[in-house]
mmCIF file of N, CA and C in Angstrom:
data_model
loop_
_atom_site.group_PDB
_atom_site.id
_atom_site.type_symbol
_atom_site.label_atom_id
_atom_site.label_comp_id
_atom_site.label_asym_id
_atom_site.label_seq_id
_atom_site.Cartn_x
_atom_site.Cartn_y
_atom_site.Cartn_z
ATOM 1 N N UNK A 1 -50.825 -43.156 -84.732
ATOM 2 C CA UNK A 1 -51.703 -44.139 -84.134
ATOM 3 C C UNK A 1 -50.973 -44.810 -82.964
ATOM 4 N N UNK A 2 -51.727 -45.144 -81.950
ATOM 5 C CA UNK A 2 -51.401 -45.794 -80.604
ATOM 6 C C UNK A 2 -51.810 -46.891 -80.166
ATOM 7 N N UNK A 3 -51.012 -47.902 -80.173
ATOM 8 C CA UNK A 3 -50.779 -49.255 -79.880
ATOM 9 C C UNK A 3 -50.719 -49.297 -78.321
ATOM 10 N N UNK A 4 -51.580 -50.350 -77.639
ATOM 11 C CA UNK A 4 -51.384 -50.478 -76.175
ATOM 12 C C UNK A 4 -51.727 -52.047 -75.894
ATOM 13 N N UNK A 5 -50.408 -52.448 -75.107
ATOM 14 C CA UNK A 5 -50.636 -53.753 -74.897
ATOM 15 C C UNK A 5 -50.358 -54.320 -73.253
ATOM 16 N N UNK A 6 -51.111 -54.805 -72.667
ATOM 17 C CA UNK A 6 -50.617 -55.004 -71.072
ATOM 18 C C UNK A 6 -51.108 -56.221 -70.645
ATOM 19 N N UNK A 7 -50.508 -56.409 -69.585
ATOM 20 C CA UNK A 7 -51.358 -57.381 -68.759
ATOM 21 C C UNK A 7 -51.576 -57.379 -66.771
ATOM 22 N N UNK A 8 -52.432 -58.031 -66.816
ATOM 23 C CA UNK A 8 -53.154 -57.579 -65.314
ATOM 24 C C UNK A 8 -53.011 -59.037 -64.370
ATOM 25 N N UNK A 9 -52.310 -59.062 -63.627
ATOM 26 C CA UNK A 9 -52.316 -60.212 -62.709
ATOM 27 C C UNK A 9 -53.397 -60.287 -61.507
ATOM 28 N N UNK A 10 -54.167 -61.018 -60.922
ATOM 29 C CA UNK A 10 -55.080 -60.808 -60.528
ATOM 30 C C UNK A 10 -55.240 -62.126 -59.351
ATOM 31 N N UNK A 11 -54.694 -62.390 -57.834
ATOM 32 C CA UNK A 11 -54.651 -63.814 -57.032
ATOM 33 C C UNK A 11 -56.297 -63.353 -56.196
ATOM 34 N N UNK A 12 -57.173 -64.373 -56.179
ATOM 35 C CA UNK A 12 -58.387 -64.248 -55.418
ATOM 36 C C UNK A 12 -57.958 -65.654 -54.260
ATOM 37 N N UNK A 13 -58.174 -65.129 -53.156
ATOM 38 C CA UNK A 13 -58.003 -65.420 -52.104
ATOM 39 C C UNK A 13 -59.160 -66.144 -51.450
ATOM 40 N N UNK A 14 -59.944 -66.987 -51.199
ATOM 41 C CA UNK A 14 -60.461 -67.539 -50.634
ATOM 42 C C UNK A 14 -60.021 -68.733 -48.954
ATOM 43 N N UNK A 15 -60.942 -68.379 -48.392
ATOM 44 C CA UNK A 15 -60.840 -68.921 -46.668
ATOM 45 C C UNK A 15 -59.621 -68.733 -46.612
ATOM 46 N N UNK A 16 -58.848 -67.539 -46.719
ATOM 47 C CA UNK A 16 -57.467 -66.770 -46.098
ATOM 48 C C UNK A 16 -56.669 -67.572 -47.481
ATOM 49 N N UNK A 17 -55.492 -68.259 -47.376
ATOM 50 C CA UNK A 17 -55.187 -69.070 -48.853
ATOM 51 C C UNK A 17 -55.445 -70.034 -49.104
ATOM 52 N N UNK A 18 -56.339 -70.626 -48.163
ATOM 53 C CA UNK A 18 -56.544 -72.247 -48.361
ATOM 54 C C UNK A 18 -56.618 -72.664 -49.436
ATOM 55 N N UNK A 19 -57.911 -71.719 -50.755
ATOM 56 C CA UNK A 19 -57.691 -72.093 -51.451
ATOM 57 C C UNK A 19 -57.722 -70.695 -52.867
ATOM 58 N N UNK A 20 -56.693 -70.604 -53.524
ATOM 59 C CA UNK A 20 -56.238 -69.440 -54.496
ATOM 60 C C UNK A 20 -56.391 -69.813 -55.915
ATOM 61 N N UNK A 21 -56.919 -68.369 -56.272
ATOM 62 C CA UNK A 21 -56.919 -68.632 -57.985
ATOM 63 C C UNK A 21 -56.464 -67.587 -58.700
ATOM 64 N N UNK A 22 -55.395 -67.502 -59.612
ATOM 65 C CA UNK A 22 -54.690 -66.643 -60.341
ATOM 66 C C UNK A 22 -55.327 -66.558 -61.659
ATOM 67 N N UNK A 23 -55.462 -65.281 -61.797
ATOM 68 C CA UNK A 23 -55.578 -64.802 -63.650
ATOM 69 C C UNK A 23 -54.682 -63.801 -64.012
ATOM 70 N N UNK A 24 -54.172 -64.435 -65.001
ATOM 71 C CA UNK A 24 -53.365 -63.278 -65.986
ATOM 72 C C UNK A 24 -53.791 -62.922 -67.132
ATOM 73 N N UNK A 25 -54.613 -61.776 -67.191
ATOM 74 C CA UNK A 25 -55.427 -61.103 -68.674
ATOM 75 C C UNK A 25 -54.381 -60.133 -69.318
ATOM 76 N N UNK A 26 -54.282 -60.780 -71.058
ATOM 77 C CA UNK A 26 -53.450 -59.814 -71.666
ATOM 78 C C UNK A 26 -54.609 -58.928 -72.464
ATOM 79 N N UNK A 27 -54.481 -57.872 -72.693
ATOM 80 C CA UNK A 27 -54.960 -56.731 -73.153
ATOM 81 C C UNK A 27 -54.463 -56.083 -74.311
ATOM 82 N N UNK A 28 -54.917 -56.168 -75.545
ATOM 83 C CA UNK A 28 -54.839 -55.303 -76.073
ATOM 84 C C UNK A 28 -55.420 -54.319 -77.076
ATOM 85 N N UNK A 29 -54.964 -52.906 -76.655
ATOM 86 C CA UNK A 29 -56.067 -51.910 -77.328
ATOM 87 C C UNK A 29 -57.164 -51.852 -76.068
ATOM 88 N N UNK A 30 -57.228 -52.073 -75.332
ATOM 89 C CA UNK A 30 -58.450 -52.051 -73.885
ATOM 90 C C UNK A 30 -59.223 -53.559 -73.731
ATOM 91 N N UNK A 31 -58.679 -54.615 -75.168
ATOM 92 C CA UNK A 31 -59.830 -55.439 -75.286
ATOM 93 C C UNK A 31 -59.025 -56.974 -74.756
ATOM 94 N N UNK A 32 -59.382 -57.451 -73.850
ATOM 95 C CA UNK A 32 -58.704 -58.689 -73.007
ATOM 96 C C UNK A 32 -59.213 -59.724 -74.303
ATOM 97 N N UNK A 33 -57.774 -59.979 -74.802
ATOM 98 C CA UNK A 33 -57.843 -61.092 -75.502
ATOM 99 C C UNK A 33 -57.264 -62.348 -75.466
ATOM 100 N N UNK A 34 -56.904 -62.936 -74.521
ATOM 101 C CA UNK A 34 -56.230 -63.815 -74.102
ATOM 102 C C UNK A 34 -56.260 -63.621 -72.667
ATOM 103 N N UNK A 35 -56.174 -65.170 -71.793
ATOM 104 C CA UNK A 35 -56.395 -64.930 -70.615
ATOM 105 C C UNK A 35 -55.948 -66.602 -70.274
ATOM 106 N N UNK A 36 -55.126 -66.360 -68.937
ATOM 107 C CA UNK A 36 -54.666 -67.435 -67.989
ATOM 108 C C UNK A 36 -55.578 -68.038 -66.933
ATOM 109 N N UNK A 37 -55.824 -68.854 -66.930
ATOM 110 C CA UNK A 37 -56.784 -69.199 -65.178
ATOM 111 C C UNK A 37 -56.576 -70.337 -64.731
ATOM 112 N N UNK A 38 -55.890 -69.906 -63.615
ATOM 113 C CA UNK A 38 -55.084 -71.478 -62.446
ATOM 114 C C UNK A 38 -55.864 -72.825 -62.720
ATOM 115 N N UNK A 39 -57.669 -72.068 -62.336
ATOM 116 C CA UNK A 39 -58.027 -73.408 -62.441
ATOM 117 C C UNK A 39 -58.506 -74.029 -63.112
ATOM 118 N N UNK A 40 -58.467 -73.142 -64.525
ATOM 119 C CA UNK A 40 -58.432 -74.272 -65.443
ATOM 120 C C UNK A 40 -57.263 -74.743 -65.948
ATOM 121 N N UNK A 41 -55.585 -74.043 -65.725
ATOM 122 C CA UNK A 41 -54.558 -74.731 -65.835
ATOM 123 C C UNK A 41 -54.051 -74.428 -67.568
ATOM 124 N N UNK A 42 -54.476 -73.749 -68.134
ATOM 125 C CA UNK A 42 -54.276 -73.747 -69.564
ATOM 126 C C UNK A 42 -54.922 -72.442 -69.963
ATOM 127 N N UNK A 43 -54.174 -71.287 -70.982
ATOM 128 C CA UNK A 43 -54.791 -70.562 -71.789
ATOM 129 C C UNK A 43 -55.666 -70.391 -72.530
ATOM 130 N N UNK A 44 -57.031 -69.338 -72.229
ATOM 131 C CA UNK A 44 -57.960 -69.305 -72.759
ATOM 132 C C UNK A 44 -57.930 -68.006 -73.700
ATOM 133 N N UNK A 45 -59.201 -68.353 -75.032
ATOM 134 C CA UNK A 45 -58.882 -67.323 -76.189
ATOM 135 C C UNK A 45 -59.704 -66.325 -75.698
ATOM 136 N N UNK A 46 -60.237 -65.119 -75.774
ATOM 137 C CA UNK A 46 -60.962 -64.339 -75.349
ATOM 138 C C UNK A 46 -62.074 -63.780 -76.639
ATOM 139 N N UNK A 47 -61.135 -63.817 -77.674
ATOM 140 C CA UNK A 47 -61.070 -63.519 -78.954
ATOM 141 C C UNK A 47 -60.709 -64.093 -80.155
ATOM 142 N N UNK A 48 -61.104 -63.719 -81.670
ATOM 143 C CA UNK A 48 -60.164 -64.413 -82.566
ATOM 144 C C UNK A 48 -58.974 -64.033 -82.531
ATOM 145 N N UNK A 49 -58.267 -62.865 -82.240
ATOM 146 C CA UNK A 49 -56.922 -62.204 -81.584
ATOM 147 C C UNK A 49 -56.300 -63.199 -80.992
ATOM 148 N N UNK A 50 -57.006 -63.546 -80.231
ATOM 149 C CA UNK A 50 -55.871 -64.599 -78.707
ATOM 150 C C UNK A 50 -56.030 -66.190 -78.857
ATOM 151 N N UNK A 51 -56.556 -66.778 -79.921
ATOM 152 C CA UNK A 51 -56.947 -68.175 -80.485
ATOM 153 C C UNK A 51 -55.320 -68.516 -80.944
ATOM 154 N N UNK A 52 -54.650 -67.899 -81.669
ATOM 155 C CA UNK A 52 -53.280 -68.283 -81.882
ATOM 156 C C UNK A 52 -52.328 -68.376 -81.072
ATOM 157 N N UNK A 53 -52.191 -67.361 -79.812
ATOM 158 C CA UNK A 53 -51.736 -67.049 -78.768
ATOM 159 C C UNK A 53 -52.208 -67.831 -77.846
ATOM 160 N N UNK A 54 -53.320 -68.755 -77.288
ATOM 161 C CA UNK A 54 -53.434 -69.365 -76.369
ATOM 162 C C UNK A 54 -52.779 -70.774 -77.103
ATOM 163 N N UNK A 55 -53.093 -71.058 -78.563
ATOM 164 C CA UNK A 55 -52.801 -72.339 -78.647
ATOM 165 C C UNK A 55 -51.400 -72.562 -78.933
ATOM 166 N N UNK A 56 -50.646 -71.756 -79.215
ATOM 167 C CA UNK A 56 -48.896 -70.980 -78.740
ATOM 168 C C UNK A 56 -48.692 -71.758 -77.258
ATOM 169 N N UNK A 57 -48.948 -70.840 -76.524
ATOM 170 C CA UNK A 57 -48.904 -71.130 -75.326
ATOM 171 C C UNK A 57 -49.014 -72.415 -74.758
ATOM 172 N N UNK A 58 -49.821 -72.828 -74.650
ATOM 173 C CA UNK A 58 -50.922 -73.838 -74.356
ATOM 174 C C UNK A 58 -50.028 -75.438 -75.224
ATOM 175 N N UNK A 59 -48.970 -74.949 -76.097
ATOM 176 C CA UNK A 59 -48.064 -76.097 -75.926
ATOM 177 C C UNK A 59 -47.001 -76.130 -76.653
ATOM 178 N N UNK A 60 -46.582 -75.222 -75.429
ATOM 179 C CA UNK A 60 -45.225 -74.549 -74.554
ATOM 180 C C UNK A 60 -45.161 -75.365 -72.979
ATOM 181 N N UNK A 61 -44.754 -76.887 -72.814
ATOM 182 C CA UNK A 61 -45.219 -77.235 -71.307
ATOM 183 C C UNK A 61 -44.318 -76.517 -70.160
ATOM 184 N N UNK A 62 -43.186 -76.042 -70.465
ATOM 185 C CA UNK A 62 -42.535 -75.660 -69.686
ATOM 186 C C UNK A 62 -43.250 -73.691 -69.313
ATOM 187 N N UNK A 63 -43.846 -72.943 -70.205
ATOM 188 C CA UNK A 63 -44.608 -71.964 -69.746
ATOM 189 C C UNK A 63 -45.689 -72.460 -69.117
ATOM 190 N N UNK A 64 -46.583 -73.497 -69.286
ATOM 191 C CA UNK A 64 -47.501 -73.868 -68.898
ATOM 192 C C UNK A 64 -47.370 -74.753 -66.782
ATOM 193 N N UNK A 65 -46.224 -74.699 -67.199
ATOM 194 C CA UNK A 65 -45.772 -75.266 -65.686
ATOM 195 C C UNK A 65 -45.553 -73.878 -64.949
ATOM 196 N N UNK A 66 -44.671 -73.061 -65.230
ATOM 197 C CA UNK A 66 -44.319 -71.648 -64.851
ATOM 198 C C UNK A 66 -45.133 -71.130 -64.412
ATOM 199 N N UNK A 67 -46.921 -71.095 -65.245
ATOM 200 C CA UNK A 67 -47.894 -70.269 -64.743
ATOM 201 C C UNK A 67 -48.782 -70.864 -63.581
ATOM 202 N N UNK A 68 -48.811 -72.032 -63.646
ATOM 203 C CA UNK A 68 -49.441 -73.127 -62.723
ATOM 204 C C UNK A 68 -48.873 -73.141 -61.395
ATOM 205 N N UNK A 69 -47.455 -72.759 -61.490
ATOM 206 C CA UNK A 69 -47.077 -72.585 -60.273
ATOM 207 C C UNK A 69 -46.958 -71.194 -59.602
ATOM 208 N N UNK A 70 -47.317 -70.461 -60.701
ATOM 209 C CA UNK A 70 -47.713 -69.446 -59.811
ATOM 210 C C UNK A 70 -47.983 -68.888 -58.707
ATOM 211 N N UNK A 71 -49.471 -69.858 -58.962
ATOM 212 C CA UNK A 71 -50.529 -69.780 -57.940
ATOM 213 C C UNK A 71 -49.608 -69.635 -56.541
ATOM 214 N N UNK A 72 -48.789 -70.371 -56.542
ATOM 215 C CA UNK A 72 -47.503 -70.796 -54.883
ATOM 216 C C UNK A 72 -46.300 -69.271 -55.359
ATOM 217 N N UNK A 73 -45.797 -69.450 -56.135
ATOM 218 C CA UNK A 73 -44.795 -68.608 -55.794
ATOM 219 C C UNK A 73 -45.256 -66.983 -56.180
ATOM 220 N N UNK A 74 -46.072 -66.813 -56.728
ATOM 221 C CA UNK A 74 -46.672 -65.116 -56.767
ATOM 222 C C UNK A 74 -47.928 -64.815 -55.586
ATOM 223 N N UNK A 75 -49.195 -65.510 -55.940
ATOM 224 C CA UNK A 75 -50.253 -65.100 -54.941
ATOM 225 C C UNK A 75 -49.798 -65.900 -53.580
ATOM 226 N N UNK A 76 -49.841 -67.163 -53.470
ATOM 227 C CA UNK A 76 -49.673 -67.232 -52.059
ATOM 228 C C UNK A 76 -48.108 -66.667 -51.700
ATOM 229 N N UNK A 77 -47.341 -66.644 -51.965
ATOM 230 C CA UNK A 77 -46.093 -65.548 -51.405
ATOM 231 C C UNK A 77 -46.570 -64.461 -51.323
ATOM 232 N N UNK A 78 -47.205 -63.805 -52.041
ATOM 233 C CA UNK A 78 -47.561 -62.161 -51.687
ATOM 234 C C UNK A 78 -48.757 -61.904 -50.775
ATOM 235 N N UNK A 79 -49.877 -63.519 -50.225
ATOM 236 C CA UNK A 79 -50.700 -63.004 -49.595
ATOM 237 C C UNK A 79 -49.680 -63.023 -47.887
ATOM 238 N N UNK A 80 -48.572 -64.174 -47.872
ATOM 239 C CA UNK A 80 -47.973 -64.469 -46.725
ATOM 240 C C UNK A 80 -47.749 -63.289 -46.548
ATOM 241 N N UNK A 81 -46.599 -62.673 -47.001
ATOM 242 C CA UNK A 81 -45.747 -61.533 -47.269
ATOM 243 C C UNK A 81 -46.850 -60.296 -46.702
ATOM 244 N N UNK A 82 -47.464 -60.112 -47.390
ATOM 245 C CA UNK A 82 -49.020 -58.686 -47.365
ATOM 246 C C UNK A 82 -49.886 -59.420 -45.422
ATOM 247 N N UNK A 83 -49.933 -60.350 -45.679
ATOM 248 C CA UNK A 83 -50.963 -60.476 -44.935
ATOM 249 C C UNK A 83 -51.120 -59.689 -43.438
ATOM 250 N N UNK A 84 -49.789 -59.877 -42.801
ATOM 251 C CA UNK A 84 -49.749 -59.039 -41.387
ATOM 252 C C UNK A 84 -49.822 -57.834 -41.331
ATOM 253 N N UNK A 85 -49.353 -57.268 -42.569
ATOM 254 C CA UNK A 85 -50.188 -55.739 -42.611
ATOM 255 C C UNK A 85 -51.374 -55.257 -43.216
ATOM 256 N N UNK A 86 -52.037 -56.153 -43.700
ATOM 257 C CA UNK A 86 -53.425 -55.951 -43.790
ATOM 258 C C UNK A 86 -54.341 -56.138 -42.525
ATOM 259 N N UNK A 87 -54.041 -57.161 -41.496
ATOM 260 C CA UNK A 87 -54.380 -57.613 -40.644
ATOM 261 C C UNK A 87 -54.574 -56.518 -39.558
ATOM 262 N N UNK A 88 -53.339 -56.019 -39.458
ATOM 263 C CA UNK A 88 -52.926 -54.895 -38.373
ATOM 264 C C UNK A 88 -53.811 -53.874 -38.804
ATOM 265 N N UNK A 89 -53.653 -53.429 -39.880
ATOM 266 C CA UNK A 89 -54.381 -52.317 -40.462
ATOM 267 C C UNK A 89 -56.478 -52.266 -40.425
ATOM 268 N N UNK A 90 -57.192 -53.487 -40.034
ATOM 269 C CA UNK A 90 -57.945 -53.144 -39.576
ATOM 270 C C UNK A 90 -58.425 -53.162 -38.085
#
């Protein structure tokens, strides 16, 4: 039997970065059971699976700061970083 567990980072970009929103969906078995979202700032359950795991999380303040800042040091660094060659490229 085969166990599969992942997760998907995901920055949506709005009016260039003015203003950004990060999700981090964990997955497992294909089924997103737990899930991060900037703007709501706190772990959400997806499932009865991810109800223990968000409320884990969720107070953990020092992970909960980590992911919040994200938003600045993963998506907007990678849209700066990406952006001039997306630009060029059309």
């Amino acid at each position: 039997e085969v166990f599969q567990e992942s997760m998907e980072y995901e920055c949506q970009f709005f009016n260039g970065s003015e203003r950004v929103r990060m999700l981090t969906r964990y997955i497992y078995n294909r089924e997103q059971f737990t899930h991060f979202d900037s703007d709501v700032g706190l772990f959400v359950a997806d499932t009865p699976l991810g109800v223990p795991q968000a409320e884990y999380f969720n107070s953990q303040e020092d992970v909960l700061e980590r992911k919040r800042a994200a938003v600045d040091t993963f998506c907007r660094h990678n849209y700066e970083v990406s952006n001039p060659f997306i630009v060029e490229r059309k």
